[in-house]
Short mmCIF file of C-alpha atoms in Angstrom, two decimals:
data_model
loop_
_atom_site.label_atom_id
_atom_site.label_comp_id
_atom_site.label_asym_id
_atom_site.label_seq_id
_atom_site.Cartn_x
_atom_site.Cartn_y
_atom_site.Cartn_z
CA MET A 1 32.18 83.84 193.14
CA GLN A 2 35.50 85.63 193.42
CA THR A 3 36.82 87.51 190.39
CA ASN A 4 40.14 85.68 190.74
CA THR A 5 38.36 82.52 189.54
CA LEU A 6 37.69 84.26 186.23
CA VAL A 7 39.60 83.71 183.07
CA VAL A 8 39.83 86.87 180.97
CA ARG A 9 40.99 86.19 177.44
CA ARG A 10 40.70 87.34 173.85
CA ALA A 11 37.52 86.12 172.28
CA VAL A 12 37.68 83.51 169.52
CA PRO A 13 35.14 82.77 166.76
CA ALA A 14 33.70 79.87 168.79
CA ASP A 15 32.60 82.43 171.43
CA ALA A 16 30.26 84.27 169.04
CA SER A 17 27.00 82.66 170.16
CA ASP A 18 27.81 83.01 173.87
CA ILE A 19 28.85 86.66 173.42
CA SER A 20 25.76 87.63 171.45
CA GLY A 21 23.49 85.87 173.96
CA LEU A 22 25.21 87.71 176.80
CA TRP A 23 24.92 91.02 174.91
CA LEU A 24 21.19 90.52 174.36
CA ARG A 25 20.48 89.51 177.99
CA SER A 26 22.53 92.38 179.37
CA PHE A 27 20.96 94.99 177.07
CA ALA A 28 17.45 93.82 178.00
CA ALA A 29 18.19 93.86 181.73
CA ALA A 30 20.09 97.17 181.86
CA LEU A 31 18.07 99.11 179.30
CA PRO A 32 14.47 97.86 179.40
CA THR A 33 13.04 101.15 178.12
CA VAL A 34 15.54 101.60 175.27
CA THR A 35 14.43 100.38 171.86
CA ARG A 36 16.91 97.90 170.45
CA PRO A 37 17.16 98.74 166.73
CA HIS A 38 18.25 95.27 165.56
CA SER A 39 16.72 91.80 165.76
CA GLU A 40 18.35 88.98 167.70
CA GLU A 41 19.49 87.45 164.42
CA GLN A 42 21.10 90.73 163.36
CA VAL A 43 22.90 91.02 166.71
CA HIS A 44 24.23 87.45 166.36
CA ALA A 45 25.45 88.18 162.80
CA TRP A 46 27.04 91.48 163.89
CA ILE A 47 28.99 89.79 166.69
CA ARG A 48 30.01 86.83 164.52
CA ASP A 49 30.77 88.63 161.25
CA ILE A 50 31.95 92.09 162.29
CA VAL A 51 32.90 92.37 165.96
CA LEU A 52 34.95 89.21 166.42
CA PRO A 53 36.89 89.31 163.14
CA THR A 54 37.66 93.04 163.15
CA GLN A 55 37.73 94.34 166.74
CA GLU A 56 39.74 93.63 169.87
CA THR A 57 37.20 91.58 171.82
CA TRP A 58 37.71 90.16 175.29
CA VAL A 59 35.60 87.77 177.35
CA ALA A 60 35.42 87.02 181.06
CA ILE A 61 34.66 83.38 181.71
CA ALA A 62 33.53 81.80 184.99
CA GLY A 63 33.73 78.04 184.74
CA GLU A 64 32.47 77.37 181.21
CA THR A 65 30.23 80.45 181.02
CA VAL A 66 30.93 83.79 179.33
CA VAL A 67 29.88 86.31 181.99
CA GLY A 68 31.38 89.47 180.51
CA MET A 69 32.51 90.92 177.20
CA MET A 70 34.40 94.03 176.20
CA VAL A 71 35.39 95.48 172.85
CA ILE A 72 38.21 98.00 172.54
CA GLU A 73 38.33 99.86 169.25
CA GLY A 74 41.09 102.41 168.89
CA GLY A 75 40.97 104.47 172.08
CA ASP A 76 37.36 103.56 172.85
CA VAL A 77 35.73 100.96 175.04
CA ASP A 78 33.13 100.29 172.37
CA GLN A 79 31.17 97.56 174.18
CA LEU A 80 31.11 96.42 177.81
CA TYR A 81 28.36 94.03 178.84
CA LEU A 82 28.01 91.73 181.85
CA ASP A 83 25.68 88.86 182.51
CA PRO A 84 22.90 90.32 184.69
CA ASP A 85 23.38 87.55 187.28
CA HIS A 86 27.10 88.39 187.63
CA ARG A 87 26.99 92.15 188.13
CA GLY A 88 28.50 93.66 191.24
CA ARG A 89 31.26 91.03 191.49
CA GLY A 90 34.20 93.03 190.12
CA ILE A 91 34.08 91.61 186.59
CA GLY A 92 33.48 94.97 184.94
CA ALA A 93 36.32 96.50 186.94
CA ARG A 94 38.65 93.70 185.79
CA LEU A 95 37.71 94.38 182.17
CA ILE A 96 38.19 98.15 182.54
CA GLU A 97 41.59 97.58 184.19
CA LEU A 98 42.53 95.48 181.19
CA ALA A 99 41.39 98.24 178.81
CA LYS A 100 43.50 100.76 180.74
CA ARG A 101 46.55 98.51 180.41
CA ARG A 102 45.89 98.07 176.68
CA ARG A 103 45.39 101.83 176.15
CA PRO A 104 47.54 103.52 178.82
CA ALA A 105 47.33 106.95 177.14
CA GLY A 106 43.60 107.13 177.83
CA LEU A 107 40.17 105.83 176.87
CA SER A 108 36.74 107.11 176.05
CA LEU A 109 33.33 105.49 175.87
CA TRP A 110 29.65 106.26 175.40
CA THR A 111 26.73 105.15 177.53
CA PHE A 112 23.09 106.13 177.62
CA GLN A 113 22.17 108.91 180.04
CA ILE A 114 19.32 106.75 181.35
CA ASN A 115 21.78 104.03 182.44
CA GLY A 116 22.53 105.31 185.94
CA PRO A 117 24.26 102.12 187.18
CA ALA A 118 26.69 102.17 184.23
CA ARG A 119 27.39 105.87 184.69
CA ARG A 120 28.14 105.40 188.39
CA PHE A 121 30.36 102.40 187.55
CA TYR A 122 32.42 104.34 184.97
CA GLU A 123 32.81 107.29 187.34
CA ARG A 124 34.09 104.92 190.06
CA GLN A 125 36.63 103.66 187.51
CA GLY A 126 37.96 107.20 187.01
CA PHE A 127 36.04 108.17 183.88
CA VAL A 128 34.74 111.74 183.66
CA PRO A 129 31.69 112.86 181.65
CA VAL A 130 32.79 115.24 178.90
CA GLU A 131 29.88 115.43 176.45
CA LYS A 132 26.14 114.83 176.39
CA THR A 133 23.95 114.47 173.31
CA ASP A 134 20.25 114.29 172.58
CA GLY A 135 20.63 110.85 170.97
CA ARG A 136 20.33 111.88 167.34
CA GLY A 137 23.79 110.37 166.70
CA ASN A 138 22.98 106.80 167.79
CA GLU A 139 20.71 104.13 166.34
CA GLU A 140 18.55 104.00 169.44
CA ASN A 141 17.87 107.76 169.37
CA GLU A 142 18.56 107.74 173.09
CA PRO A 143 20.34 110.63 174.86
CA ASP A 144 23.88 109.55 175.67
CA VAL A 145 27.01 110.73 177.44
CA ARG A 146 30.67 110.38 176.50
CA TYR A 147 33.18 109.60 179.24
CA CYS A 148 36.96 109.92 179.15
CA TRP A 149 39.72 108.49 181.30
CA HIS A 150 43.30 109.73 181.33
CA PRO A 151 45.97 108.38 183.66
CA GLU A 152 47.22 110.70 186.32
CA PRO A 153 50.72 112.07 185.70
CA GLY A 154 53.30 109.69 187.12
CA ALA A 155 50.78 106.84 187.40
CA VAL A 156 52.23 103.36 187.55
CA ALA A 157 51.00 100.80 185.03
CA ILE A 158 48.40 98.37 186.32
CA PRO A 159 49.86 94.86 186.47
CA ALA A 160 48.20 91.98 184.64
CA GLN A 161 45.76 89.84 186.61
CA ALA A 162 46.12 86.12 187.05
CA GLY A 163 44.00 84.33 184.48
CA GLU A 164 44.30 86.95 181.70
CA GLN A 165 45.29 85.49 178.38
CA ASP A 166 45.91 87.16 175.04
CA PRO A 167 46.42 84.48 172.40
CA ALA A 168 47.45 87.24 169.97
CA ALA A 169 50.46 88.02 172.17
CA ARG A 170 51.88 84.50 171.88
#
């Protein structure tokens, strides 16, 4: 699959079940040793009732399937999850490029220290680790790391990709 066959668009309420299923599969695959503090039902309700109505949520869709999701809240990439079967295909990079276009002054994000693949991915995308914690500040009680990205002086804006749609911009 090529990433140019993806459609990246703002999530709509009808995406809630697909997004929460993706989130649960991705969390389980990427973080098998991390205790998930909420039940599947609670995750579904959180996505449906809080994330989608109140946060800038994007999905990457291949064919009819949601294969990636990203939430931008303020200057943070608050959530970025990919379907485990679609990792390594440039989908995460497409979503991060979108976040950089949406927040050109800079971004930050948190990930767990144990998540080596995510840390390497964010560093390849230009994020720099700026803070580590012992995990007392997150629900999972898992040591984490905060990353920041700031554009280089004189950087040119990243152009939109084919297939990106923001219904809110219409």
